[in-house]
Short mmCIF file of N, CA and C in Angstrom, two decimals:
data_model
loop_
_atom_site.label_atom_id
_atom_site.label_comp_id
_atom_site.label_asym_id
_atom_site.label_seq_id
_atom_site.Cartn_x
_atom_site.Cartn_y
_atom_site.Cartn_z
N MET H 1 79.28 157.75 277.42
CA MET H 1 80.30 157.87 276.40
C MET H 1 80.59 159.36 276.16
N SER H 2 81.82 159.74 276.26
CA SER H 2 82.19 161.14 276.06
C SER H 2 82.72 161.34 274.65
N ILE H 3 82.54 162.56 274.17
CA ILE H 3 82.99 162.94 272.84
C ILE H 3 84.29 163.72 272.97
N ASP H 4 85.24 163.43 272.13
CA ASP H 4 86.50 164.18 272.12
C ASP H 4 86.18 165.63 271.73
N PRO H 5 86.63 166.59 272.53
CA PRO H 5 86.36 167.99 272.21
C PRO H 5 86.85 168.41 270.82
N ARG H 6 87.91 167.80 270.35
CA ARG H 6 88.42 168.15 269.01
C ARG H 6 87.43 167.73 267.92
N VAL H 7 86.82 166.58 268.11
CA VAL H 7 85.81 166.10 267.15
C VAL H 7 84.59 167.00 267.22
N ALA H 8 84.17 167.36 268.42
CA ALA H 8 83.02 168.27 268.59
C ALA H 8 83.32 169.63 267.97
N LEU H 9 84.55 170.12 268.11
CA LEU H 9 84.93 171.40 267.51
C LEU H 9 84.89 171.32 265.98
N GLN H 10 85.33 170.21 265.43
CA GLN H 10 85.26 170.04 263.97
C GLN H 10 83.81 170.05 263.49
N SER H 11 82.93 169.43 264.26
CA SER H 11 81.50 169.44 263.90
C SER H 11 80.93 170.85 263.99
N LEU H 12 81.33 171.60 265.01
CA LEU H 12 80.87 172.98 265.15
C LEU H 12 81.38 173.83 263.99
N THR H 13 82.62 173.68 263.64
CA THR H 13 83.19 174.43 262.52
C THR H 13 82.46 174.11 261.22
N ALA H 14 82.17 172.83 261.00
CA ALA H 14 81.43 172.42 259.80
C ALA H 14 80.02 173.02 259.80
N ALA H 15 79.38 173.04 260.97
CA ALA H 15 78.04 173.62 261.06
C ALA H 15 78.08 175.12 260.77
N LEU H 16 79.09 175.81 261.26
CA LEU H 16 79.23 177.24 260.97
C LEU H 16 79.45 177.48 259.48
N GLU H 17 80.25 176.64 258.84
CA GLU H 17 80.48 176.78 257.40
C GLU H 17 79.19 176.55 256.62
N GLU H 18 78.41 175.55 257.02
CA GLU H 18 77.13 175.28 256.36
C GLU H 18 76.16 176.44 256.56
N HIS H 19 76.20 177.06 257.72
CA HIS H 19 75.34 178.21 257.97
C HIS H 19 75.71 179.36 257.04
N LEU H 20 77.00 179.57 256.85
CA LEU H 20 77.44 180.63 255.94
C LEU H 20 76.96 180.35 254.51
N VAL H 21 77.09 179.11 254.08
CA VAL H 21 76.63 178.74 252.74
C VAL H 21 75.12 178.98 252.61
N ALA H 22 74.36 178.54 253.62
CA ALA H 22 72.91 178.72 253.59
C ALA H 22 72.54 180.20 253.60
N ALA H 23 73.21 180.98 254.44
CA ALA H 23 72.91 182.41 254.52
C ALA H 23 73.23 183.12 253.21
N SER H 24 74.31 182.73 252.58
CA SER H 24 74.69 183.40 251.33
C SER H 24 73.77 183.02 250.17
N ALA H 25 73.06 181.90 250.30
CA ALA H 25 72.14 181.46 249.25
C ALA H 25 70.68 181.65 249.68
N ARG H 26 70.45 182.43 250.70
CA ARG H 26 69.10 182.66 251.27
C ARG H 26 68.11 183.04 250.18
N ARG H 27 66.92 182.43 250.28
CA ARG H 27 65.84 182.70 249.33
C ARG H 27 64.70 183.41 250.03
N GLY H 28 65.00 184.49 250.73
CA GLY H 28 63.96 185.29 251.38
C GLY H 28 63.88 185.02 252.87
N GLU H 29 63.00 185.79 253.51
CA GLU H 29 62.79 185.66 254.96
C GLU H 29 62.26 184.26 255.26
N GLY H 30 62.71 183.72 256.38
CA GLY H 30 62.21 182.42 256.82
C GLY H 30 62.66 181.26 255.96
N ASP H 31 63.76 181.40 255.26
CA ASP H 31 64.29 180.31 254.43
C ASP H 31 64.53 179.09 255.32
N PRO H 32 63.92 177.96 255.03
CA PRO H 32 64.07 176.78 255.88
C PRO H 32 65.49 176.23 255.92
N THR H 33 66.25 176.44 254.86
CA THR H 33 67.64 175.99 254.85
C THR H 33 68.48 176.78 255.84
N VAL H 34 68.25 178.08 255.88
CA VAL H 34 68.97 178.94 256.83
C VAL H 34 68.55 178.59 258.26
N GLU H 35 67.26 178.39 258.46
CA GLU H 35 66.77 178.05 259.78
C GLU H 35 67.35 176.72 260.27
N ALA H 36 67.40 175.72 259.40
CA ALA H 36 67.97 174.43 259.77
C ALA H 36 69.45 174.56 260.09
N ALA H 37 70.16 175.37 259.31
CA ALA H 37 71.59 175.59 259.57
C ALA H 37 71.80 176.32 260.88
N PHE H 38 70.93 177.26 261.19
CA PHE H 38 70.98 177.99 262.45
C PHE H 38 70.89 177.02 263.63
N PHE H 39 69.89 176.14 263.59
CA PHE H 39 69.71 175.19 264.69
C PHE H 39 70.84 174.16 264.74
N ALA H 40 71.40 173.82 263.59
CA ALA H 40 72.54 172.90 263.56
C ALA H 40 73.75 173.51 264.27
N VAL H 41 73.96 174.81 264.08
CA VAL H 41 75.05 175.51 264.77
C VAL H 41 74.80 175.48 266.28
N ALA H 42 73.59 175.79 266.69
CA ALA H 42 73.27 175.80 268.12
C ALA H 42 73.48 174.41 268.74
N ASP H 43 73.02 173.38 268.05
CA ASP H 43 73.18 172.01 268.56
C ASP H 43 74.65 171.61 268.63
N ALA H 44 75.40 171.92 267.57
CA ALA H 44 76.83 171.56 267.55
C ALA H 44 77.59 172.32 268.63
N PHE H 45 77.21 173.57 268.87
CA PHE H 45 77.86 174.34 269.93
C PHE H 45 77.63 173.69 271.29
N GLU H 46 76.40 173.28 271.57
CA GLU H 46 76.10 172.67 272.86
C GLU H 46 76.88 171.37 273.05
N VAL H 47 77.02 170.59 272.00
CA VAL H 47 77.81 169.35 272.08
C VAL H 47 79.27 169.69 272.37
N TYR H 48 79.80 170.70 271.68
CA TYR H 48 81.18 171.12 271.92
C TYR H 48 81.38 171.61 273.34
N GLU H 49 80.46 172.45 273.80
CA GLU H 49 80.56 173.00 275.15
C GLU H 49 80.54 171.88 276.20
N ASP H 50 79.65 170.92 276.00
CA ASP H 50 79.57 169.79 276.93
C ASP H 50 80.85 168.95 276.91
N ALA H 51 81.36 168.69 275.71
CA ALA H 51 82.59 167.89 275.58
C ALA H 51 83.78 168.62 276.20
N LEU H 52 83.86 169.91 275.98
CA LEU H 52 84.95 170.72 276.54
C LEU H 52 84.90 170.69 278.06
N TYR H 53 83.70 170.84 278.60
CA TYR H 53 83.57 170.85 280.04
C TYR H 53 83.88 169.47 280.64
N GLU H 54 83.39 168.44 279.99
CA GLU H 54 83.62 167.09 280.50
C GLU H 54 85.11 166.72 280.47
N ALA H 55 85.80 167.12 279.42
CA ALA H 55 87.21 166.77 279.28
C ALA H 55 88.14 167.65 280.11
N TYR H 56 87.83 168.95 280.20
CA TYR H 56 88.78 169.88 280.80
C TYR H 56 88.18 170.79 281.87
N ALA H 57 86.92 170.59 282.20
CA ALA H 57 86.22 171.47 283.16
C ALA H 57 86.36 172.94 282.74
N GLU H 58 86.19 173.18 281.45
CA GLU H 58 86.34 174.52 280.87
C GLU H 58 85.11 174.82 280.02
N VAL H 59 84.79 176.11 279.88
CA VAL H 59 83.68 176.55 279.03
C VAL H 59 84.15 177.66 278.11
N THR H 60 83.30 178.00 277.16
CA THR H 60 83.60 179.10 276.25
C THR H 60 82.91 180.37 276.78
N PRO H 61 83.24 181.52 276.24
CA PRO H 61 82.55 182.76 276.67
C PRO H 61 81.25 182.98 275.89
N LEU H 62 80.74 181.94 275.22
CA LEU H 62 79.55 182.05 274.40
C LEU H 62 78.37 181.37 275.06
N GLN H 63 77.17 181.76 274.65
CA GLN H 63 75.97 181.16 275.23
C GLN H 63 74.88 181.13 274.16
N VAL H 64 74.12 180.03 274.10
CA VAL H 64 72.99 179.92 273.20
C VAL H 64 71.75 180.35 273.98
N PHE H 65 70.98 181.27 273.42
CA PHE H 65 69.76 181.76 274.06
C PHE H 65 68.55 181.14 273.39
N ASP H 66 67.62 180.69 274.20
CA ASP H 66 66.31 180.26 273.71
C ASP H 66 65.43 181.48 273.62
N GLU H 67 64.33 181.36 272.88
CA GLU H 67 63.39 182.47 272.82
C GLU H 67 62.87 182.81 274.21
N GLU H 68 62.77 181.82 275.09
CA GLU H 68 62.30 182.04 276.45
C GLU H 68 63.27 182.89 277.25
N ASP H 69 64.55 182.91 276.86
CA ASP H 69 65.57 183.65 277.58
C ASP H 69 65.58 185.14 277.26
N GLU H 70 64.82 185.55 276.25
CA GLU H 70 64.85 186.95 275.84
C GLU H 70 64.32 187.84 276.95
N SER H 71 65.05 188.89 277.22
CA SER H 71 64.64 189.81 278.28
C SER H 71 64.43 191.22 277.74
N ASP H 72 64.16 191.32 276.44
CA ASP H 72 63.96 192.64 275.83
C ASP H 72 62.47 192.96 275.78
N ASP H 73 62.14 194.23 275.96
CA ASP H 73 60.75 194.63 275.78
C ASP H 73 60.53 194.97 274.31
N GLU H 74 59.38 195.50 273.97
CA GLU H 74 59.07 195.78 272.57
C GLU H 74 59.98 196.83 271.96
N ASP H 75 60.54 197.72 272.77
CA ASP H 75 61.44 198.76 272.26
C ASP H 75 62.86 198.28 272.12
N GLY H 76 63.14 197.03 272.52
CA GLY H 76 64.48 196.50 272.44
C GLY H 76 65.35 196.86 273.62
N GLU H 77 64.77 197.47 274.67
CA GLU H 77 65.54 197.84 275.85
C GLU H 77 65.40 196.76 276.90
N LEU H 78 66.44 196.59 277.70
CA LEU H 78 66.38 195.62 278.77
C LEU H 78 65.33 196.03 279.79
N LEU H 79 64.64 195.04 280.31
CA LEU H 79 63.60 195.32 281.28
C LEU H 79 64.16 195.72 282.62
N ASP H 80 65.32 195.18 282.97
CA ASP H 80 65.87 195.39 284.31
C ASP H 80 67.39 195.28 284.24
N GLU H 81 68.09 196.22 284.83
CA GLU H 81 69.56 196.17 284.81
C GLU H 81 70.09 194.94 285.52
N ASP H 82 69.33 194.40 286.46
CA ASP H 82 69.76 193.21 287.17
C ASP H 82 69.82 191.99 286.26
N GLU H 83 69.17 192.08 285.09
CA GLU H 83 69.17 190.96 284.16
C GLU H 83 70.47 190.89 283.35
N LEU H 84 71.27 191.93 283.42
CA LEU H 84 72.56 191.91 282.74
C LEU H 84 73.51 190.99 283.48
N GLU H 85 74.27 190.22 282.75
CA GLU H 85 75.22 189.31 283.37
C GLU H 85 76.60 189.55 282.74
N ILE H 86 77.58 189.70 283.58
CA ILE H 86 78.95 189.88 283.13
C ILE H 86 79.68 188.58 283.41
N LEU H 87 80.30 188.04 282.38
CA LEU H 87 81.04 186.80 282.53
C LEU H 87 82.50 187.12 282.76
N ASP H 88 83.02 186.74 283.90
CA ASP H 88 84.43 186.95 284.22
C ASP H 88 85.23 185.74 283.80
N GLN H 89 86.45 185.97 283.43
CA GLN H 89 87.32 184.86 283.05
C GLN H 89 88.13 184.41 284.20
#
């Protein structure tokens, strides 16, 4: 069963709005409401991206990174220039 990309986009937009509300009402570091909203945005984005690709064979210029995907060392510098990726349109 495929999801209409417009419906997925509406869900993503709603998740982004909820994240803004949570961030603006943050109650300190590690606020569980902000964290839940963060993951809701990531999940809604992936659903949108999948729906967009399935319907139109198209993707966005955005990407969700897992903690495993981080390629920064302790100083915040990239470990290797080969790890940089340029996305062409």
